[in-house]
Coordinates of C-alpha atoms in Angstrom, one line a residue:
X1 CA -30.5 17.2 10.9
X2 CA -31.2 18.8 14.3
X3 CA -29.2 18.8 16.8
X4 CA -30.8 16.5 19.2
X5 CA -31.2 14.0 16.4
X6 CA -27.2 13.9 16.1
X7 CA -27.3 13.3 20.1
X8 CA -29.4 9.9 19.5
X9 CA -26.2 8.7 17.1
X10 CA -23.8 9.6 19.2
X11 CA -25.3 7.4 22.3
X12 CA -25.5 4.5 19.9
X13 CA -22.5 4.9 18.9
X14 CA -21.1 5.2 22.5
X15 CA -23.3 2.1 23.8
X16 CA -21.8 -0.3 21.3
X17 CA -18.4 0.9 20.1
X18 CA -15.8 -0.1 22.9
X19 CA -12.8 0.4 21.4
X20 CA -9.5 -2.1 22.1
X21 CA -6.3 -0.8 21.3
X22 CA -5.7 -1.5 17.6
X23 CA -2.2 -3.2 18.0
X24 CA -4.2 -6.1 19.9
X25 CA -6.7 -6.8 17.0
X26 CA -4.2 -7.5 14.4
X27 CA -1.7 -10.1 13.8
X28 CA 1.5 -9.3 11.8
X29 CA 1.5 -8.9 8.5
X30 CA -2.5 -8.3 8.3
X31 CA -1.8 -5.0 7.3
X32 CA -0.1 -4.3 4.3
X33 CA 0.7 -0.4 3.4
X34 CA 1.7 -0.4 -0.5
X35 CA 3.1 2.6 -2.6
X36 CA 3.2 2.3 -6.0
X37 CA 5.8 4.6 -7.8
X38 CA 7.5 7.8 -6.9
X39 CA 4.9 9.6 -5.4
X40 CA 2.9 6.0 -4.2
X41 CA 6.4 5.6 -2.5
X42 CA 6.8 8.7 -1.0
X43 CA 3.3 8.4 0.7
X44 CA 3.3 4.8 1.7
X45 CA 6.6 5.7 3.9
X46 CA 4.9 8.6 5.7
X47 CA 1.9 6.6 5.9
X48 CA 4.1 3.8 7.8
X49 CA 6.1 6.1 9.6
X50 CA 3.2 6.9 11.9
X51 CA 2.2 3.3 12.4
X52 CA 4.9 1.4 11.7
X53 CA 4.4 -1.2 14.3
X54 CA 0.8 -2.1 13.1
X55 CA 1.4 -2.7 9.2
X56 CA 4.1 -3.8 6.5
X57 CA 5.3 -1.9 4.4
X58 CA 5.9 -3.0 0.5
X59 CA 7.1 -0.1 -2.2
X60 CA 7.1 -0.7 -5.9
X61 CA 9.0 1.0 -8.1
X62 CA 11.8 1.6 -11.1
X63 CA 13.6 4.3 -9.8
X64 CA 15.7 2.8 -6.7
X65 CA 15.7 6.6 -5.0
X66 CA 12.3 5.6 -3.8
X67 CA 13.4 3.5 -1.9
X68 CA 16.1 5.1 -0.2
X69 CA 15.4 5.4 3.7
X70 CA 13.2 2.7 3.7
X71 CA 15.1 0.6 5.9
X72 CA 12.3 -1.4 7.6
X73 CA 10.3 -1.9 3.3
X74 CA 10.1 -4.8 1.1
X75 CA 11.0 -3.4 -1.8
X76 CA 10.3 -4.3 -5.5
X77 CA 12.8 -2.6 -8.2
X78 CA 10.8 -2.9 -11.7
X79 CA 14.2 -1.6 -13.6
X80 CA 14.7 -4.4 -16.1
X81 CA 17.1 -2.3 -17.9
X82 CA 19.2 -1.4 -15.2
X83 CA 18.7 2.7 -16.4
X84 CA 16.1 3.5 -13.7
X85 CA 13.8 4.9 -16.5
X86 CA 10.7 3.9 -14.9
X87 CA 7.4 3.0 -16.7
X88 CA 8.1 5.4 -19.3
X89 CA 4.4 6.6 -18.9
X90 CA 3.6 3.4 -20.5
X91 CA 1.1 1.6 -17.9
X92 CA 1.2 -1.4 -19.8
X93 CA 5.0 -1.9 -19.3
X94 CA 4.4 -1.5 -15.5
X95 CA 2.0 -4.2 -15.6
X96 CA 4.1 -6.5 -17.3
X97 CA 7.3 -5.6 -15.3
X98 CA 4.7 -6.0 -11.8
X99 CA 3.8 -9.7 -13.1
X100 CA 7.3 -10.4 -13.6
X101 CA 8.2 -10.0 -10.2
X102 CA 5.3 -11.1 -8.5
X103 CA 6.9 -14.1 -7.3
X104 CA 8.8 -11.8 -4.6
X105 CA 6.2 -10.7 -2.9
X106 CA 3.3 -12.9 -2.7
X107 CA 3.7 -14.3 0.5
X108 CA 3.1 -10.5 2.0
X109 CA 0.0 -10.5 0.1
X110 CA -1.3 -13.8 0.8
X111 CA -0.8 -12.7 4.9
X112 CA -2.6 -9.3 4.3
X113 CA -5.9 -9.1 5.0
X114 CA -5.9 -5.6 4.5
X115 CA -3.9 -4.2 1.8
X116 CA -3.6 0.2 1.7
X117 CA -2.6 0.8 -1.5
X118 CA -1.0 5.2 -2.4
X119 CA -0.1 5.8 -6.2
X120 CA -0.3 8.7 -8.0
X121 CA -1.8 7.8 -11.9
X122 CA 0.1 10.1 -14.1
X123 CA 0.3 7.7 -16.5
X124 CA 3.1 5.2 -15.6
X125 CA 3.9 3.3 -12.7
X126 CA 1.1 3.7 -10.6
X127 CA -1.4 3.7 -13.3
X128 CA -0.2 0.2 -14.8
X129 CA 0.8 -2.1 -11.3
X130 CA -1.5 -0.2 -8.9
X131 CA -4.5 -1.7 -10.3
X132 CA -2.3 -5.4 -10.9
X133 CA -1.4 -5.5 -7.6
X134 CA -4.8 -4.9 -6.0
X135 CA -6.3 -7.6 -8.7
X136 CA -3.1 -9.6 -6.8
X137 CA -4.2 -9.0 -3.4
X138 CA -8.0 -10.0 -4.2
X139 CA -6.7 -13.5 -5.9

């Protein structure tokens, strides 16, 4: 593509994109930011941190530590043992343990219209309830 092609994009683009500040097109709660397990966790707060007055922020996990500074989350503890061992690299488990706690937080999906959703799949909790929770969010 030449140069002066690119320039005929650009003027479209200009002539019909008139940006309004984002925080006027959305309502609260139409943006949901979701981390799913340790590293799902650790992302979705950074993630919010930079916009936290635009989105929601919901963390799932088994391991309460994800958690910790998230004082503005909803926050989902998938422990039903109480020994914070997580999915035990068994997605299935997370699935199970997502479905049983559902209840909790579908009222923030039903709101979303846009759900972001950060997991890491190494095999366990973001593997399993990342993939259940977006099936939630569709539903």
């Amino acid at each position: 593509m030449k140069e002066d092609d690119t320039s005929d994009i650009r003027a479209t683009i200009e002539q019909f994109y008139t940006p309004a500040p984002y925080s006027e097109l959305v309502q609260d709660g139409e943006v949901l930011i979701a981390g799913v397990g340790g590293i799902g966790c650790l992302w979705a707060l950074e993630a919010h941190s930079r916009c936290s007055n635009l989105a929601e922020l919901l963390l799932i996990d088994a391991d309460e530590t994800s958690f910790e500074g998230a004082n503005e989350a909803n926050c989902l503890f998938l422990d039903s043992g109480g020994e914070g061992r997580g999915a035990a690299a068994l997605p299935s488990m997370a699935i199970h343990r997502l479905r049983n706690g559902a209840d909790s937080i579908s009222e923030l999906l039903e709101r979303a219209e846009v759900l972001i959703l950060m997991a890491g799949l190494g095999g366990g909790m973001g593997s399993g309830a990342s993939g259940e929770l977006a099936k939630m969010a569709n539903q």
